[in-house]
Structure formats: structure tokens, C-alpha cells
Short mmCIF file of C-alpha atoms in Angstrom, two decimals:
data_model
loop_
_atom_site.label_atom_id
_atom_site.label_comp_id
_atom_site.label_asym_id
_atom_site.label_seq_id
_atom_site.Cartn_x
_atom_site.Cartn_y
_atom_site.Cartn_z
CA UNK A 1 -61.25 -17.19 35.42
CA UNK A 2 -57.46 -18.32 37.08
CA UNK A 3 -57.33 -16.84 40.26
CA UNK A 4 -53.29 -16.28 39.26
CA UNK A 5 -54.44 -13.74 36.87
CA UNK A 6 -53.91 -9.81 37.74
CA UNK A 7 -55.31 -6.81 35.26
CA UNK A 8 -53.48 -4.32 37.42
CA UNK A 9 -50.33 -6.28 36.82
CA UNK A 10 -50.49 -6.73 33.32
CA UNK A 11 -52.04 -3.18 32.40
CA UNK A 12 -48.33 -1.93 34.00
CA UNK A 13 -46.84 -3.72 31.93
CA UNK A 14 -48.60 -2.56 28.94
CA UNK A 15 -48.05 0.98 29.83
CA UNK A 16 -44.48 1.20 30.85
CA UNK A 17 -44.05 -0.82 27.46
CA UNK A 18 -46.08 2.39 25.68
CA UNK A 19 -44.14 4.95 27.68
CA UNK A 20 -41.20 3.25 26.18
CA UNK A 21 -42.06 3.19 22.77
CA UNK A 22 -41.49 -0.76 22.84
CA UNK A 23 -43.23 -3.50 21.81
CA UNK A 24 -42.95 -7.44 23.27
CA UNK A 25 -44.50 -10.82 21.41
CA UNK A 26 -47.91 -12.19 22.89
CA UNK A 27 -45.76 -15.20 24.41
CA UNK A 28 -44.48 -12.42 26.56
CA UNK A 29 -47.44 -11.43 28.74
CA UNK A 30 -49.78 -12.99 31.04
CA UNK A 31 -52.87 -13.32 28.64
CA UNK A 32 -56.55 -12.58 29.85
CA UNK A 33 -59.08 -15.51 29.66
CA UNK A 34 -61.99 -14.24 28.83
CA UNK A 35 -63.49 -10.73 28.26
CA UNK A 36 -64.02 -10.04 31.54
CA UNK A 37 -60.19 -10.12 32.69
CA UNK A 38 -59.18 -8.32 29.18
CA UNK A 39 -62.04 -5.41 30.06
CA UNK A 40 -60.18 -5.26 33.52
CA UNK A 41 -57.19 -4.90 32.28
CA UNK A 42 -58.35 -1.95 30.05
CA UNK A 43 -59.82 -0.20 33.10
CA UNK A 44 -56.92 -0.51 34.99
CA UNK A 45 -54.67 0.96 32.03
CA UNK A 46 -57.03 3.52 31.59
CA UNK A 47 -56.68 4.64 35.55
CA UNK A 48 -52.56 4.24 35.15
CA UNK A 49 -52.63 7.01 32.07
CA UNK A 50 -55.01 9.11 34.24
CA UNK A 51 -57.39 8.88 31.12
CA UNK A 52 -61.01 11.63 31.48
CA UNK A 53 -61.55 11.91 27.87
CA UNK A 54 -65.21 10.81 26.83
CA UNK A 55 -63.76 9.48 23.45
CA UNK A 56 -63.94 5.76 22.01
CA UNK A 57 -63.27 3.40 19.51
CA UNK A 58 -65.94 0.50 18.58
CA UNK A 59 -65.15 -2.67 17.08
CA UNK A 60 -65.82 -6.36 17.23
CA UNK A 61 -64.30 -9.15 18.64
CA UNK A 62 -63.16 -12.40 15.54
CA UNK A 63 -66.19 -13.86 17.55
CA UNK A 64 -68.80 -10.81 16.57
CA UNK A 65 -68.91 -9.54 20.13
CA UNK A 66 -68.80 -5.54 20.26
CA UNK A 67 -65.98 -4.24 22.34
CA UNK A 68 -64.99 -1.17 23.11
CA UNK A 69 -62.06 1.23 24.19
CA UNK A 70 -60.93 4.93 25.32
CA UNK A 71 -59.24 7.10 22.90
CA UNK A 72 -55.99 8.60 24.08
CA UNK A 73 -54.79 11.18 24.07
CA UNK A 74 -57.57 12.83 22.49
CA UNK A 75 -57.36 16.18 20.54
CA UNK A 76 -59.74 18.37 18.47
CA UNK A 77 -57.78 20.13 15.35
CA UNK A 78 -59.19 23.52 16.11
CA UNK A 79 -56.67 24.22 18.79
CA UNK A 80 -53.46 23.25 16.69
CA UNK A 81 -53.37 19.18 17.64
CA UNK A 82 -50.18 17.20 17.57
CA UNK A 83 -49.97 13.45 18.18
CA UNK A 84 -46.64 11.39 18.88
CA UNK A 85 -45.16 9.27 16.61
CA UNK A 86 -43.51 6.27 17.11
CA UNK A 87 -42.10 3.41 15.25
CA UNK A 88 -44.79 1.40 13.78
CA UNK A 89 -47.35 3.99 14.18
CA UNK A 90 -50.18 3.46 12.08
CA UNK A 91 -53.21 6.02 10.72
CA UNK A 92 -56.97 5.91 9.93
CA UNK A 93 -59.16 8.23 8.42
CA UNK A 94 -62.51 7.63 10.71
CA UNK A 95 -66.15 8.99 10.78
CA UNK A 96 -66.52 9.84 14.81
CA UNK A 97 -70.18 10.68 16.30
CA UNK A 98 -71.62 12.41 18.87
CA UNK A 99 -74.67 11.53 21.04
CA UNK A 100 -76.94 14.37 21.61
CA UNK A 101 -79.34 12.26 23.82
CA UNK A 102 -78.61 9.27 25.35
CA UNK A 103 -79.05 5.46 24.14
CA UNK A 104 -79.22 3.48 27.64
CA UNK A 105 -79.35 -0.56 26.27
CA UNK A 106 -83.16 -1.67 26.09
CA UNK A 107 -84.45 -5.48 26.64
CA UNK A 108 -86.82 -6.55 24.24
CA UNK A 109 -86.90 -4.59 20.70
CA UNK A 110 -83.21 -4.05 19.91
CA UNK A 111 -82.03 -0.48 18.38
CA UNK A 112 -82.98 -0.09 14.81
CA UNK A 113 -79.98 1.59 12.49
CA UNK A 114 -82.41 4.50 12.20
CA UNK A 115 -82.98 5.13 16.32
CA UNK A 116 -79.21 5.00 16.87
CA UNK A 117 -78.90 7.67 14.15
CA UNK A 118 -81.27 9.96 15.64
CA UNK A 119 -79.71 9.80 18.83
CA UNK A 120 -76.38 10.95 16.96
CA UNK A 121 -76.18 14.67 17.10
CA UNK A 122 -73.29 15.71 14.94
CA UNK A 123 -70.93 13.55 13.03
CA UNK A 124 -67.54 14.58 12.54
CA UNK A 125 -63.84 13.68 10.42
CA UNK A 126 -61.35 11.84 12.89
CA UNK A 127 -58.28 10.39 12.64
CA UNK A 128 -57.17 7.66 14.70
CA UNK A 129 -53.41 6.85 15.60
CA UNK A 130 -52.48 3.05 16.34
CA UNK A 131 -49.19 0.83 17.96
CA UNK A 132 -49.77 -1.91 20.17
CA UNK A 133 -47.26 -2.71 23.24
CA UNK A 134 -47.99 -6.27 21.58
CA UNK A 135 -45.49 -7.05 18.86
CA UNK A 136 -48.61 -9.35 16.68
CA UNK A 137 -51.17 -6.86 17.85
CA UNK A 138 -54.82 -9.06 17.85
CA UNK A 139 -53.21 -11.45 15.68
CA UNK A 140 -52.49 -14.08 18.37
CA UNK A 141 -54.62 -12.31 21.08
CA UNK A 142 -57.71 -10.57 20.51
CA UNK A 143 -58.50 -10.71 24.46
CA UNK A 144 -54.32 -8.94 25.08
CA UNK A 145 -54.99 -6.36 22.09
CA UNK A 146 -58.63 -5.60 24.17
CA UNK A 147 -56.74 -5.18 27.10
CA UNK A 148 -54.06 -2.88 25.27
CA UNK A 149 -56.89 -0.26 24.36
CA UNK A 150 -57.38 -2.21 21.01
CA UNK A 151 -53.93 -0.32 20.11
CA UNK A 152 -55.38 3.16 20.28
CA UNK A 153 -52.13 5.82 20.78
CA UNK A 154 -54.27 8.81 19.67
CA UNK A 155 -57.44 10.51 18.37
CA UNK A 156 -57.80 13.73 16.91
CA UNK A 157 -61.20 15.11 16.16
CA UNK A 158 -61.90 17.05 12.41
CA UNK A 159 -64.51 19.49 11.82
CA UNK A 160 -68.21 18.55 11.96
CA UNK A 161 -69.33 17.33 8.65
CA UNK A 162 -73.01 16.03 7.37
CA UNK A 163 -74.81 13.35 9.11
CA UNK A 164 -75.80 12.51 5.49
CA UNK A 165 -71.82 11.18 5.09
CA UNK A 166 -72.95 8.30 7.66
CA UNK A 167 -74.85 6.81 4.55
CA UNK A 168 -72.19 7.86 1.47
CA UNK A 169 -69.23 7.43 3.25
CA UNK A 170 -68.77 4.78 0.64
CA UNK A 171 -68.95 6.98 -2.40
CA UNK A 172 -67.08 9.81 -1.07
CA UNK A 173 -63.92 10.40 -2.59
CA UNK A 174 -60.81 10.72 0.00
CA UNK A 175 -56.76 11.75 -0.12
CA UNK A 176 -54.67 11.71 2.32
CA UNK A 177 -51.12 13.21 1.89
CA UNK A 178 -48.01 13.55 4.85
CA UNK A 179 -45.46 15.84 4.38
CA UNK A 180 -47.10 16.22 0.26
CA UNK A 181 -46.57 12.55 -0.28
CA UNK A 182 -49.78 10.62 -0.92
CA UNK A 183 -50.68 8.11 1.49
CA UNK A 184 -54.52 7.46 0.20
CA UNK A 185 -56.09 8.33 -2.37
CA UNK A 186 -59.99 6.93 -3.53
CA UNK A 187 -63.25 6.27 -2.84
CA UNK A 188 -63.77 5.99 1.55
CA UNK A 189 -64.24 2.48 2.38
CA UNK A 190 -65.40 1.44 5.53
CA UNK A 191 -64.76 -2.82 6.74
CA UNK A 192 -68.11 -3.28 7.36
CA UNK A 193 -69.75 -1.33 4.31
CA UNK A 194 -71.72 0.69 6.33
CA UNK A 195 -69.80 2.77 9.22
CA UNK A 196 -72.34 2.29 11.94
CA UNK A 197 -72.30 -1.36 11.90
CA UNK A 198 -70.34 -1.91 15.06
CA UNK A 199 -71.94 1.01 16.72
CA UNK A 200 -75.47 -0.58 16.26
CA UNK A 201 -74.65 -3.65 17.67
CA UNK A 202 -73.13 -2.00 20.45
CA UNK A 203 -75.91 -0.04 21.31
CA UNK A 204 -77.72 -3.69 21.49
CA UNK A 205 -75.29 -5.36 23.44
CA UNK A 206 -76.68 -6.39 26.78
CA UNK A 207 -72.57 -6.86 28.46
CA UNK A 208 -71.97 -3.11 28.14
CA UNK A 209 -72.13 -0.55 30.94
CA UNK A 210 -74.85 1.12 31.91
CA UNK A 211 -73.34 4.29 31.34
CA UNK A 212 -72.18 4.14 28.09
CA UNK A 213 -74.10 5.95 24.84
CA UNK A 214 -75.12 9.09 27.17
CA UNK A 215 -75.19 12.66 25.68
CA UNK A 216 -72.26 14.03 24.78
CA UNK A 217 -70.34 10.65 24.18
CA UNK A 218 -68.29 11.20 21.21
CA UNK A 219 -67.19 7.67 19.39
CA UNK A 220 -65.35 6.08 16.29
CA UNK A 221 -66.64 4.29 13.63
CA UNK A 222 -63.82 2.54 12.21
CA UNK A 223 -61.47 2.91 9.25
CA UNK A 224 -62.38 4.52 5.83
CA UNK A 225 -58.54 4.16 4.55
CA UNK A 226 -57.11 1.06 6.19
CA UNK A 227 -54.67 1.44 8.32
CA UNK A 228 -51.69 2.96 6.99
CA UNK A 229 -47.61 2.83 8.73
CA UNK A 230 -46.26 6.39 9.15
CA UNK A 231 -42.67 5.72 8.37
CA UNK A 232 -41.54 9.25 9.69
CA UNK A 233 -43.07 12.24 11.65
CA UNK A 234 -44.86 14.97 9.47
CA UNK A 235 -47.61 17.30 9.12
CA UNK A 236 -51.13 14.95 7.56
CA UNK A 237 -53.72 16.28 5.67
CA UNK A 238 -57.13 14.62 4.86
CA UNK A 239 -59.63 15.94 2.55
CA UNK A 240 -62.68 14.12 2.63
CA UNK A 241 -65.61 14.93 -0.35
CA UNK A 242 -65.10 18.09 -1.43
CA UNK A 243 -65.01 20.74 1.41
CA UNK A 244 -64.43 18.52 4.77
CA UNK A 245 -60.67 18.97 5.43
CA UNK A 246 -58.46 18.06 8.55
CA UNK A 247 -55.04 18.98 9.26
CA UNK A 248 -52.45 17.49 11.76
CA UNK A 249 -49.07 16.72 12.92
CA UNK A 250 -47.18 13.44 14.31
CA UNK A 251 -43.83 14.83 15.63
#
């Protein structure tokens, strides 16, 4: 690590950048060296937008390493949710779960697919909300896109739907309209084939904290649209198999 380095520094930076709806190129910011300094970072942006929310995202790292960050802000549909938009703003229809026990990270026998799911005690439709304060995003910098909350700029939590759509998320059929203008429409389709990938090897990775996983945790699986640009504000609406339904604005 260079001693020159500052998270605090560079998490400001992102932020007022958010606040401002602007974006800068990678070249522009003092870049983290390793995870370490990126995690940092995201802990120090996460103090700066005051963020309590028990929401996150899980992902890997080009390298295969599972990384995490908060969602924010975080919303549940029930009470009317509405999430900024902003140019460049991008959307994903997501499976979320929530733990109803907790998974504290084990030595010896890793977490089979099967133990994390029975940890999981509802599963629910999400949509996630995405712009970086970095111009390329990951593209350049996957350590600076880390650091930036892996571009998270909202959450907002569906109903509860089947655990049994963890396994046929793949074969579910799913349309998403804005403002009665299809933005998705076809079978879900998750990067990893099955949604719990990431989560799984998270739950086995020895680098994260020691109080991550517990009860009541709520996190996101990853994309089952891509990730779609919302051009213009406008109410969404994402029906997922044939009841599960979840209704929101970006204004």
C-alpha cells in the first residue's frame, strides 16, 4: 500500500461528484491499490452519505474475488418508492434475499449451495439503479468502481416471491415496460446461470467481515435483464412469471 494514498479523500470526491450528478474519467482520481484501500474507500463513502440500510449488492471482482457493497438509498415498493434519475442511469431486474439465521464464514468445509439456501428466509423481486461518479465505470478500474459502491445509486425492494424462483429464475418469463414502452421482454437471465453464484462464494470467502450474512441481512443477486440506460424519468413496471409484479418511479 502507498502511504500517499487517502480513502477519506477520494470517497469525497466520489460523493460530491454523485451529489452533482457528474461523472470524471479513471485518469482523474487517485486509484486504490489493492482491495484493501478500495474497501476503505467504500467505508468511508458509506459514513459521508450517512448510509444504515442493511441492503447489498454481491459480485465478483475480473479476478473471481467476491466483493461486496451497500445499497443506497434503499426503498421497499409497499410504501410508494421513488428513486432519482440521472443521466446515464441504468436498471436491473434482481432476485434479493433475506437471511433468516445467520451464515458467520466457517474454516474447513466451505458452504454448500444448499446450506446457504436454507439460511435464506424469504426471497424477494428488486430492482437495482446504477451511475458511477467514474466516467468508464470498472472498465479501467475494478478497485475505483469497488470504491464507488460498485455504481449502486438505488435499490428498491418488490414483493416476496417463491424461494423456488432461486432455481427457475432462468425459465421464468420477464417484461419490463417505463412509461408503456418496453424495455425487456424474455426469459430472466442471470450472468452466472444460477443467481446465487456470487452469494455462495461469498459466504466462503475468508476476507469478509465477521459480521456480514447475520439475520435479517437482505442482499442482491445480480441482474436477470442486463443492465438497461433509462433515457428519461418515468413510472417502471416489472412483471416477473406470472403473478410477481413491482411498480416504481425514477423522477
Amino acid at each position: 500500500m502507498t502511504d500517499s494514498f487517502d480513502p477519506r479523500a477520494l470517497a469525497a470526491k466520489l460523493r460530491g461528484l454523485r451529489q452533482a450528478a457528474k461523472q470524471e474519467p479513471t485518469s482523474a482520481f487517485s486509484l486504490p491499490a489493492d482491495l484493501n484501500q478500495a474497501m476503505a474507500t467504500q467505508d468511508a463513502l458509506k459514513a459521508e452519505e450517512g448510509i444504515t440500510s442493511n441492503a447489498w449488492k454481491v459480485t465478483a471482482s475480473p479476478e473471481g474475488q467476491p466483493v461486496t457493497a451497500p445499497l443506497h438509498p434503499y426503498a421497499e415498493a409497499v410504501s410508494g418508492a421513488t428513486i432519482a434519475w440521472y443521466p446515464g442511469l441504468k436498471f436491473e431486474t434482481e432476485i434479493a434475499v433475506r437471511f433468516g439465521r445467520d451464515l458467520p464464514y466457517r474454516k474447513g468445509a466451505p458452504y454448500s449451495r444448499a446450506e446457504v439456501l436454507e439460511a435464506i428466509s424469504t426471497a424477494h423481486l428488486g430492482a437495482e439503479l446504477l451511475v458511477s461518479a467514474v466516467r468508464e465505470s470498472g472498465a479501467v478500474s475494478f478497485l475505483l468502481f469497488l470504491a464507488d459502491r460498485l455504481g449502486n445509486s438505488g435499490y428498491v425492494l418488490g414483493p416476496s416471491i417463491a424461494k423456488s424462483f432461486i432455481d427457475t429464475a432462468a425459465s421464468t418469463p420477464l417484461k419490463v415496460t417505463q412509461r408503456s414502452k418496453t424495455i425487456y421482454d424474455g426469459l430472466a437471465k442471470h450472468p452466472k446461470g444460477d443467481v446465487v453464484t456470487w452469494l455462495v462464494d461469498y459466504a466462503n470467502d475468508p476476507l469478509r467481515p465477521e459480521d456480514s450474512l447475520k439475520s435479517g441481512t437482505l442482499v442482491t443477486t445480480g441482474t436477470l435483464s442486463g443492465a438497461v440506460e433509462l433515457t428519461e424519468p418515468g413510472e417502471i413496471d416489472i412483471r416477473f412469471g406470472d403473478s410477481a409484479r413491482l411498480t416504481f418511479s425514477v423522477v
